[in-house]
Coordinates of C-alpha atoms and ligand atoms in Angstrom, one line a residue:
M156 CA 240.9 -31.1 -18.4
V157 CA 242.3 -34.8 -18.1
D158 CA 241.7 -36.7 -15.3
V159 CA 243.4 -40.1 -14.9
L160 CA 242.5 -43.5 -13.4
L161 CA 245.4 -45.9 -12.6
G162 CA 246.4 -49.1 -10.7
L163 CA 248.7 -48.3 -7.6
Q164 CA 249.7 -52.0 -7.1
W165 CA 250.9 -55.0 -9.3
G166 CA 247.8 -54.6 -11.6
D167 CA 244.0 -55.9 -11.5
E168 CA 242.9 -53.6 -9.1
G169 CA 239.7 -53.2 -10.9
K170 CA 240.4 -50.3 -13.0
G171 CA 237.7 -51.7 -16.0
K172 CA 235.2 -51.6 -13.4
I173 CA 235.5 -48.1 -12.1
V174 CA 236.1 -46.7 -15.3
D175 CA 232.9 -47.9 -16.5
F176 CA 231.3 -46.3 -13.5
L177 CA 232.8 -43.2 -13.9
A178 CA 232.5 -42.7 -17.4
P179 CA 229.5 -41.1 -17.9
E180 CA 231.0 -38.3 -16.2
Y181 CA 233.3 -37.8 -19.3
D182 CA 233.2 -36.9 -23.1
I183 CA 236.5 -38.8 -23.6
I184 CA 238.1 -42.4 -22.2
A185 CA 241.6 -42.8 -23.6
R186 CA 244.3 -45.7 -22.9
F187 CA 247.8 -44.2 -23.1
Q188 CA 250.3 -47.1 -22.0
G189 CA 250.7 -50.8 -22.2
G190 CA 248.8 -53.5 -24.5
P191 CA 247.2 -56.7 -24.9
N192 CA 248.9 -57.6 -21.4
A193 CA 246.0 -55.9 -19.8
G194 CA 242.9 -57.4 -19.2
H195 CA 239.8 -55.1 -17.6
T196 CA 237.0 -56.5 -16.6
L197 CA 233.6 -54.8 -16.4
Y198 CA 229.7 -56.2 -16.6
L199 CA 227.3 -55.5 -19.2
N200 CA 224.2 -56.2 -17.7
D201 CA 225.3 -59.7 -16.4
K202 CA 227.5 -60.3 -18.9
K203 CA 231.0 -60.1 -18.2
V204 CA 233.3 -58.6 -20.8
V205 CA 237.2 -58.4 -20.4
L206 CA 238.8 -55.9 -22.5
H207 CA 242.7 -55.6 -23.3
T208 CA 243.4 -53.0 -26.0
I209 CA 240.1 -51.0 -26.1
P210 CA 239.2 -48.4 -23.3
S211 CA 236.9 -49.3 -20.7
G212 CA 234.2 -46.7 -21.8
V213 CA 233.3 -48.4 -24.7
F214 CA 229.9 -49.5 -23.6
H215 CA 228.7 -45.9 -22.9
P216 CA 227.3 -44.9 -26.3
K217 CA 228.1 -41.2 -26.3
L218 CA 231.4 -41.4 -25.5
L219 CA 234.6 -41.7 -27.8
N220 CA 237.3 -44.0 -27.1
V221 CA 240.8 -43.4 -28.0
I222 CA 244.3 -45.6 -27.9
G223 CA 246.9 -43.2 -27.9
N224 CA 250.5 -43.4 -29.0
G225 CA 252.0 -45.1 -25.8
V226 CA 249.8 -48.2 -26.5
V227 CA 251.0 -51.1 -28.5
I228 CA 248.7 -52.9 -30.4
D229 CA 248.4 -56.5 -31.5
P230 CA 246.0 -56.4 -35.0
V231 CA 245.2 -59.8 -34.3
S232 CA 244.1 -59.8 -30.8
F233 CA 242.8 -56.2 -31.7
K234 CA 240.5 -57.6 -34.3
A235 CA 239.4 -60.3 -32.3
E236 CA 237.9 -58.0 -29.6
C237 CA 236.5 -55.6 -31.9
E238 CA 234.7 -58.4 -33.0
E239 CA 233.4 -59.6 -29.6
I240 CA 232.2 -56.0 -28.7
E241 CA 230.8 -55.3 -32.1
G242 CA 228.9 -58.8 -31.4
L243 CA 227.5 -57.0 -28.6
G244 CA 225.9 -53.9 -30.6
V245 CA 228.4 -51.4 -30.0
Q246 CA 229.4 -49.3 -33.1
L247 CA 233.4 -49.3 -33.0
A248 CA 233.6 -47.5 -36.3
S249 CA 232.2 -44.4 -35.3
T250 CA 233.5 -44.3 -31.5
L251 CA 237.0 -46.0 -31.8
I252 CA 239.9 -43.5 -32.6
I253 CA 243.4 -44.9 -32.9
S254 CA 246.9 -43.0 -32.8
E255 CA 248.8 -43.2 -36.0
K256 CA 251.7 -43.2 -33.5
A257 CA 250.7 -46.2 -31.9
H258 CA 253.0 -49.3 -32.4
I259 CA 252.3 -52.5 -33.8
I260 CA 253.3 -55.8 -32.3
L261 CA 254.3 -58.2 -34.7
P262 CA 253.9 -61.9 -34.8
T263 CA 257.9 -62.2 -34.3
H264 CA 257.6 -60.0 -31.0
K265 CA 255.5 -62.5 -29.7
A266 CA 258.0 -65.0 -30.4
L267 CA 260.7 -63.1 -29.1
D268 CA 258.7 -62.7 -26.0
K269 CA 258.5 -66.4 -25.5
A270 CA 262.2 -66.9 -26.3
N271 CA 263.5 -63.9 -23.8
E272 CA 261.5 -65.8 -21.1
L273 CA 262.8 -69.2 -22.2
A274 CA 266.4 -67.7 -22.0
K275 CA 265.9 -66.5 -18.4
G276 CA 265.2 -69.7 -16.9
S277 CA 264.0 -69.6 -13.3
N278 CA 264.4 -65.8 -13.4
K279 CA 262.0 -65.1 -15.9
I280 CA 259.5 -62.2 -15.6
G281 CA 256.4 -64.1 -16.0
S282 CA 255.3 -62.3 -18.5
T283 CA 251.9 -62.6 -20.2
L284 CA 254.0 -63.2 -23.8
K285 CA 251.9 -60.8 -25.9
G286 CA 254.8 -59.3 -27.4
I287 CA 254.8 -56.4 -25.1
G288 CA 258.5 -55.9 -24.3
P289 CA 260.0 -56.7 -27.7
T290 CA 257.9 -54.5 -29.0
Y291 CA 258.5 -51.7 -26.6
M292 CA 262.3 -52.8 -27.4
D293 CA 261.9 -52.1 -31.2
K294 CA 259.9 -48.5 -30.4
T295 CA 263.1 -47.3 -28.1
G296 CA 265.4 -49.1 -30.3
R297 CA 263.9 -46.8 -33.2
N298 CA 263.1 -49.8 -35.4
G299 CA 259.3 -50.6 -34.8
L300 CA 256.3 -50.2 -37.0
R301 CA 253.6 -47.8 -36.1
V302 CA 249.8 -47.8 -36.9
G303 CA 250.4 -44.9 -39.7
D304 CA 252.9 -46.9 -41.6
L305 CA 250.0 -49.5 -42.3
L306 CA 248.6 -46.7 -44.6
Q307 CA 251.9 -46.5 -46.4
S308 CA 252.9 -48.6 -49.8
D309 CA 255.7 -49.7 -48.5
F310 CA 254.3 -51.5 -45.3
T311 CA 255.0 -55.1 -46.3
E312 CA 258.8 -54.7 -47.2
R313 CA 259.1 -52.9 -43.9
Y314 CA 257.1 -55.6 -41.8
N315 CA 259.4 -58.4 -44.0
T316 CA 262.9 -56.2 -43.0
L317 CA 262.0 -56.1 -39.1
K318 CA 260.5 -59.8 -39.2
D319 CA 264.0 -61.0 -40.9
K320 CA 266.1 -59.0 -38.3
H321 CA 263.7 -61.0 -35.4
L322 CA 264.2 -64.3 -37.2
S323 CA 267.9 -63.9 -36.8
L324 CA 267.7 -63.0 -33.4
L325 CA 265.4 -65.9 -32.5
K326 CA 268.3 -68.2 -34.4
Q327 CA 270.8 -66.7 -32.7
M328 CA 268.7 -68.0 -29.5
H329 CA 268.2 -71.1 -30.6
Y330 CA 264.7 -70.5 -30.4
E331 CA 262.5 -72.7 -33.0
E332 CA 258.8 -71.7 -33.9
D333 CA 257.3 -71.8 -37.2
I334 CA 255.5 -68.4 -37.5
S335 CA 254.6 -68.3 -41.2
H336 CA 251.2 -69.6 -40.7
L337 CA 250.6 -66.8 -38.1
E338 CA 251.4 -64.1 -41.4
A339 CA 248.0 -64.6 -42.8
D340 CA 245.9 -63.9 -39.7
F341 CA 248.4 -61.0 -38.9
F342 CA 247.6 -59.2 -42.5
A343 CA 244.0 -60.2 -42.5
A344 CA 243.9 -58.5 -38.9
V345 CA 245.9 -55.3 -40.6
E346 CA 243.6 -54.8 -43.0
A347 CA 240.8 -54.9 -40.4
L348 CA 242.3 -52.4 -38.1
K349 CA 242.5 -50.2 -41.1
K350 CA 238.8 -49.6 -41.0
Y351 CA 238.8 -47.6 -37.8
K352 CA 239.5 -44.2 -37.4
I353 CA 243.3 -43.7 -37.5
L354 CA 244.1 -40.1 -36.4
A355 CA 246.9 -37.6 -35.4
V356 CA 245.5 -38.4 -31.7
D357 CA 247.8 -35.8 -29.9
Y358 CA 246.5 -32.9 -32.3
W359 CA 242.8 -34.3 -32.3
L360 CA 242.9 -34.8 -28.4
N361 CA 244.4 -31.0 -27.5
E362 CA 241.8 -29.9 -29.8
Q363 CA 239.1 -31.8 -27.7
I364 CA 240.5 -30.5 -24.8
S365 CA 240.6 -26.5 -25.7
Q366 CA 236.8 -27.0 -26.7
G367 CA 236.2 -28.1 -23.3
K368 CA 235.7 -31.9 -23.7
K369 CA 236.4 -33.8 -20.3
V370 CA 238.9 -36.8 -20.7
L371 CA 239.4 -39.8 -18.5
A372 CA 242.9 -41.4 -19.1
E373 CA 242.6 -45.2 -18.1
G374 CA 245.9 -46.9 -17.1
A375 CA 246.9 -50.4 -17.6
Q376 CA 248.9 -52.5 -15.2
G377 CA 250.1 -50.8 -11.9
T378 CA 252.5 -48.5 -10.7
M379 CA 254.6 -51.6 -8.8
L380 CA 255.1 -52.7 -12.8
D381 CA 256.2 -49.5 -13.9
I382 CA 259.3 -50.0 -16.1
D383 CA 261.0 -47.5 -13.8
F384 CA 259.5 -47.4 -10.4
G385 CA 258.3 -50.8 -10.4
T386 CA 260.0 -53.9 -8.8
Y387 CA 262.3 -53.8 -11.8
P388 CA 263.3 -56.3 -13.7
F389 CA 259.8 -57.8 -12.6
V390 CA 257.7 -55.2 -14.4
T391 CA 256.3 -54.5 -17.6
S392 CA 257.7 -52.4 -20.3
S393 CA 256.0 -48.9 -20.3
N394 CA 255.4 -45.9 -17.7
T395 CA 252.0 -46.8 -16.0
I396 CA 252.3 -43.8 -13.7
T397 CA 250.8 -40.5 -14.1
A398 CA 253.6 -39.3 -16.2
G399 CA 252.8 -41.8 -18.5
L400 CA 249.8 -40.1 -19.8
C401 CA 251.7 -37.0 -21.0
T402 CA 254.1 -38.8 -23.3
G403 CA 251.5 -41.6 -24.1
L404 CA 248.6 -39.1 -25.4
G405 CA 250.5 -35.8 -26.2
I406 CA 249.1 -34.1 -23.6
A407 CA 251.0 -31.3 -21.3
P408 CA 251.2 -31.9 -17.7
K409 CA 249.4 -28.5 -16.9
W410 CA 246.0 -30.3 -18.3
V411 CA 246.2 -33.0 -15.8
G412 CA 243.3 -32.6 -13.0
K413 CA 242.4 -35.4 -10.9
V414 CA 244.6 -38.6 -10.3
F415 CA 242.2 -41.5 -9.2
G416 CA 244.7 -44.3 -7.9
I417 CA 243.2 -47.6 -7.2
S418 CA 244.1 -50.5 -4.8
K419 CA 242.5 -53.4 -3.7
A420 CA 241.7 -53.9 -0.1
Y421 CA 244.4 -56.4 -0.2
C422 CA 247.1 -57.0 -2.2
T423 CA 247.9 -59.5 -5.3
R424 CA 250.4 -60.1 -7.8
V425 CA 250.6 -62.2 -11.0
G426 CA 253.7 -63.7 -12.6
S427 CA 257.2 -63.7 -10.8
G428 CA 258.7 -60.8 -8.7
P429 CA 259.1 -59.6 -5.1
F430 CA 255.8 -59.4 -3.1
P431 CA 256.7 -58.7 0.5
T432 CA 253.3 -59.1 1.9
E433 CA 252.7 -62.5 0.1
L434 CA 250.7 -64.9 2.5
L435 CA 251.9 -68.1 0.8
D436 CA 249.5 -70.3 3.6
E437 CA 245.8 -71.0 3.8
T438 CA 244.8 -67.3 4.1
G439 CA 246.6 -66.5 1.0
D440 CA 244.3 -69.6 -0.6
L441 CA 241.4 -67.9 1.0
L442 CA 241.9 -64.6 -0.7
R443 CA 242.4 -66.1 -4.0
K444 CA 239.2 -68.4 -3.6
K445 CA 236.9 -65.4 -2.3
G446 CA 238.1 -63.1 -4.5
N447 CA 238.2 -64.8 -7.6
E448 CA 241.8 -64.2 -8.3
F449 CA 242.8 -65.7 -11.5
G450 CA 244.3 -63.4 -14.4
S451 CA 242.0 -61.9 -16.5
T452 CA 244.4 -62.2 -19.5
T453 CA 246.4 -65.5 -19.0
G454 CA 243.8 -67.2 -16.2
R455 CA 247.2 -67.8 -13.7
P456 CA 246.3 -67.9 -10.0
R457 CA 247.3 -64.5 -8.7
R458 CA 249.8 -64.6 -5.6
C459 CA 247.6 -62.9 -2.6
G460 CA 248.8 -61.0 0.6
W461 CA 247.6 -58.1 2.9
I462 CA 247.5 -54.6 1.7
D463 CA 251.1 -53.0 1.6
L464 CA 250.9 -49.5 2.9
V465 CA 254.5 -48.8 2.5
A466 CA 254.3 -49.7 -1.5
L467 CA 250.7 -47.8 -1.3
K468 CA 252.1 -44.6 0.0
Y469 CA 255.2 -44.8 -2.7
A470 CA 252.7 -44.9 -5.4
C471 CA 250.4 -42.2 -4.2
M472 CA 253.5 -40.1 -4.1
L473 CA 254.6 -41.1 -7.6
N474 CA 251.4 -40.1 -9.1
G475 CA 250.5 -37.7 -7.0
V476 CA 246.9 -39.2 -6.3
T477 CA 243.8 -36.8 -5.6
D478 CA 241.4 -39.7 -5.2
L479 CA 241.9 -43.4 -3.7
I480 CA 239.7 -45.9 -4.6
I481 CA 239.7 -49.1 -2.5
T482 CA 237.9 -52.1 -4.5
K483 CA 237.4 -55.6 -3.5
A484 CA 236.4 -54.7 0.3
D485 CA 234.1 -57.5 0.4
V486 CA 236.3 -60.1 -0.2
L487 CA 237.5 -59.5 3.5
D488 CA 234.4 -60.1 5.1
E489 CA 234.9 -63.1 7.3
M490 CA 238.8 -63.2 7.9
P491 CA 239.1 -63.1 11.3
Q492 CA 241.8 -60.4 11.4
I493 CA 243.3 -58.4 8.3
G494 CA 246.9 -57.2 8.0
L495 CA 248.2 -53.7 6.8
C496 CA 251.8 -53.6 6.1
T497 CA 253.1 -50.5 7.9
S498 CA 256.7 -50.7 7.6
Y499 CA 259.6 -53.2 6.4
Q500 CA 262.4 -54.9 8.4
I501 CA 265.8 -55.1 6.4
D502 CA 269.0 -56.6 8.1
G503 CA 267.4 -55.5 11.5
N504 CA 266.3 -51.9 10.6
T505 CA 262.9 -50.7 10.0
T506 CA 262.1 -48.6 7.3
T507 CA 258.8 -47.3 5.6
Q508 CA 260.6 -46.4 2.4
F509 CA 260.4 -49.0 -0.5
P510 CA 263.8 -50.4 -1.2
F511 CA 266.0 -50.2 -4.1
D512 CA 266.5 -54.0 -4.4
I513 CA 263.8 -56.1 -2.8
H514 CA 264.7 -59.3 -4.7
H515 CA 267.8 -60.1 -3.2
T516 CA 267.0 -58.6 0.2
E517 CA 265.2 -60.2 2.8
T518 CA 262.2 -57.8 3.6
I519 CA 260.0 -58.6 6.8
P520 CA 256.7 -56.9 6.6
Q521 CA 255.5 -55.5 10.0
Y522 CA 251.6 -55.6 10.4
D523 CA 249.2 -53.8 12.0
Y524 CA 245.9 -55.8 12.2
V525 CA 242.2 -55.0 12.2
T526 CA 239.5 -57.4 13.5
Q527 CA 236.9 -58.8 11.7
W528 CA 233.8 -56.6 10.8
E529 CA 230.9 -58.8 11.2
K530 CA 228.6 -57.9 8.4
N531 CA 228.9 -58.1 4.7
L532 CA 230.0 -55.3 3.0
S533 CA 228.3 -56.2 -0.2
D534 CA 224.9 -55.0 1.7
C535 CA 226.1 -51.9 2.1
V536 CA 224.8 -49.1 -0.1
A537 CA 226.1 -45.7 1.7
D538 CA 228.9 -44.4 3.6
G539 CA 226.7 -44.7 7.1
D540 CA 226.1 -48.4 6.5
L541 CA 229.6 -49.4 6.9
P542 CA 231.0 -51.1 9.8
E543 CA 233.0 -49.9 12.6
N544 CA 236.0 -52.0 12.3
F545 CA 235.9 -51.2 8.5
N546 CA 236.2 -47.6 9.2
T547 CA 238.7 -48.4 11.3
F548 CA 240.6 -50.2 8.6
I549 CA 239.9 -47.4 5.8
K550 CA 241.0 -44.7 8.1
H551 CA 244.4 -46.3 8.9
I552 CA 244.9 -46.5 5.2
E553 CA 244.0 -42.4 4.7
S554 CA 246.3 -41.8 7.3
F555 CA 249.2 -43.9 6.4
T556 CA 249.0 -42.6 2.9
G557 CA 247.9 -39.0 3.4
V558 CA 245.3 -39.3 0.7
K559 CA 241.5 -39.4 0.9
I560 CA 239.3 -42.5 0.0
S561 CA 236.5 -41.4 -2.4
F562 CA 234.8 -44.7 -3.2
I563 CA 234.8 -48.1 -1.8
S564 CA 233.8 -50.9 -4.2
N565 CA 232.0 -53.6 -2.6
G566 CA 231.1 -55.9 -5.6
V567 CA 231.3 -56.9 -9.3
G568 CA 228.7 -54.7 -10.5
R569 CA 229.0 -51.0 -11.9
N570 CA 227.0 -49.9 -9.5
Q571 CA 228.2 -51.9 -6.4
L572 CA 230.1 -48.7 -4.9
I573 CA 230.2 -46.7 -1.9
V574 CA 230.8 -43.0 -2.4
R575 CA 232.4 -41.5 0.9
K576 CA 231.1 -38.0 1.9
Ligands
LIG934 P1 241.9 -54.5 -13.9 O1 242.9 -54.9 -14.9 O2 242.8 -53.3 -13.1 O3 240.6 -54.1 -14.9 O4 241.1 -55.7 -13.1 P2 240.6 -57.0 -13.5 O5 239.6 -56.9 -14.1 O6 241.8 -57.8 -14.1 O7 240.5 -57.8 -12.3 C1 239.6 -57.3 -11.3 C2 238.5 -58.6 -11.0 O8 237.9 -58.4 -9.6 C3 237.3 -58.9 -11.5 O9 237.0 -60.1 -12.1 C4 236.6 -57.7 -11.3 O10 235.1 -58.2 -12.0 C5 236.8 -57.9 -9.8 N1 236.2 -57.1 -9.3 C6 236.3 -55.4 -9.3 N2 235.8 -54.8 -8.3 C7 235.5 -56.0 -7.3 C8 234.7 -55.5 -6.0 O11 234.4 -54.3 -5.5 N3 234.4 -56.9 -5.4 C9 234.9 -57.9 -5.7 N4 234.4 -59.1 -5.1 N5 235.2 -58.0 -7.1 C10 235.4 -57.1 -7.8
LIG935 P1 246.0 -55.1 -16.1 O1 245.9 -53.7 -17.0 C1 248.5 -57.7 -14.0 C2 252.5 -58.4 -15.6 C3 252.9 -60.0 -16.2 C4 254.4 -60.0 -15.6 C5 254.7 -58.6 -15.8 C6 255.3 -58.6 -17.1 O2 244.8 -55.7 -16.3 O3 246.2 -54.9 -14.7 P2 254.4 -58.3 -19.7 O4 253.3 -59.0 -20.5 O5 253.8 -56.8 -19.8 O6 255.9 -58.7 -20.4 O7 254.3 -58.8 -18.4 O8 253.6 -57.9 -15.9 N1 251.5 -57.9 -16.0 C7 250.1 -58.0 -15.1 N2 249.8 -58.2 -14.3 N3 247.6 -57.0 -14.6 C8 248.2 -56.8 -15.7 O9 247.4 -55.7 -16.4 C9 249.4 -57.2 -16.4 N4 250.2 -56.9 -17.4 C10 251.3 -57.2 -17.5 O10 251.8 -60.8 -15.5 O11 254.5 -60.1 -14.1
LIG936 MG1 243.3 -57.3 -15.2

């Protein structure tokens, strides 16, 4: 069986921490989409580690970690990440498996990302500029290079053909950047990548599943950044939802078991695009400060606001969430009152559906409020310790979405997690 864990908002819901917590119950952790735009934070004892391309099960020695075909890999940042993790004593050569079908991010993909954003001006996506969009464009445009191609004798030739194509595009866009000095690093990183296990992950993973091995698929980004269902065009370039694991790993839907969907107890977004419940006042600033809401990959301040149950219910529907996980609940301690958006008002009409065009339409969120729970949630260890007002808050989420909350995260540590009975 394959369980999946993914974000239900605009990313950064705390996926890294929860995968790290659940990992001992699994044999294999597999990333199925996204790339180094992701930043998944976890703590190894007291040391903070941010993972970008490598799955978050990597600190559990008995597990195998898989990078699926749906992921895009930047050899340069991948090499730096491997070196950091190997420096912490992890044997990646024997525990990391990379799909031969995963696509490669070239230095010119990153230049194209910057050129595209510049060309969009004030309409820019707010991309992490890691080359994600251009690499997926080359994948669907049938021009991309894959990990398996690195092992072929004509790789350099194919690299040069694609690079030249990119350079002429960049010229047309009047974007100038000397990438020649990046190429030595790129080719050195390609050699380093070849040292890891490169496999037909589709066959290998299906074989593991048929032998009864338990797999946890780890999503990156979040449902509202999904290329089809997110706040398009302010999205990433992959399918971040449950369906993405089938195409991103080569696994048939019949193998999908539990769907763990993660949401913060409030909401954040980094980069541009619609965010109906955004708080542009002191409350938003307080959430950013208390939640330490600065991007794990780019360091940018995250936009903050109240939890959006309309968007959350939509995300639960798209993903078939079986178990909800609420993170960063502790950040809301001391807030005098806590908002939950239960509908939008658009052109004088009330709706509980996430609209098609939220960018050009004024969407006014309608809120219910819960009053402060005069207790530090980080002091709670069991379900029974949770204060009454907090229980009202989570019951509200459960009844609106129709999904049970299985875990509540109340701190950054691996074990700061309350299991709900
Ligand atoms: P991911 O991309 O979904 O893995 O999330 P990030 O790592 O980008 O961002 C989540 C941030 O919240 C990280 O800094 C985590 O250490 C932190 N975090 C996770 N869970 C909790 C929690 O329950 N409480 C608090 N205060 N911080 C948390
Ligand atoms: P994790 O896995 C939060 C956002 C970017 C931008 C948009 C497109 O850590 O939750 P891209 O680089 O994909 O072209 O950016 O998506 N974005 C994320 N926001 N967490 C992430 O990953 C993100 N990955 C991309 O900020 O708005
Ligand atoms: Mg993140």
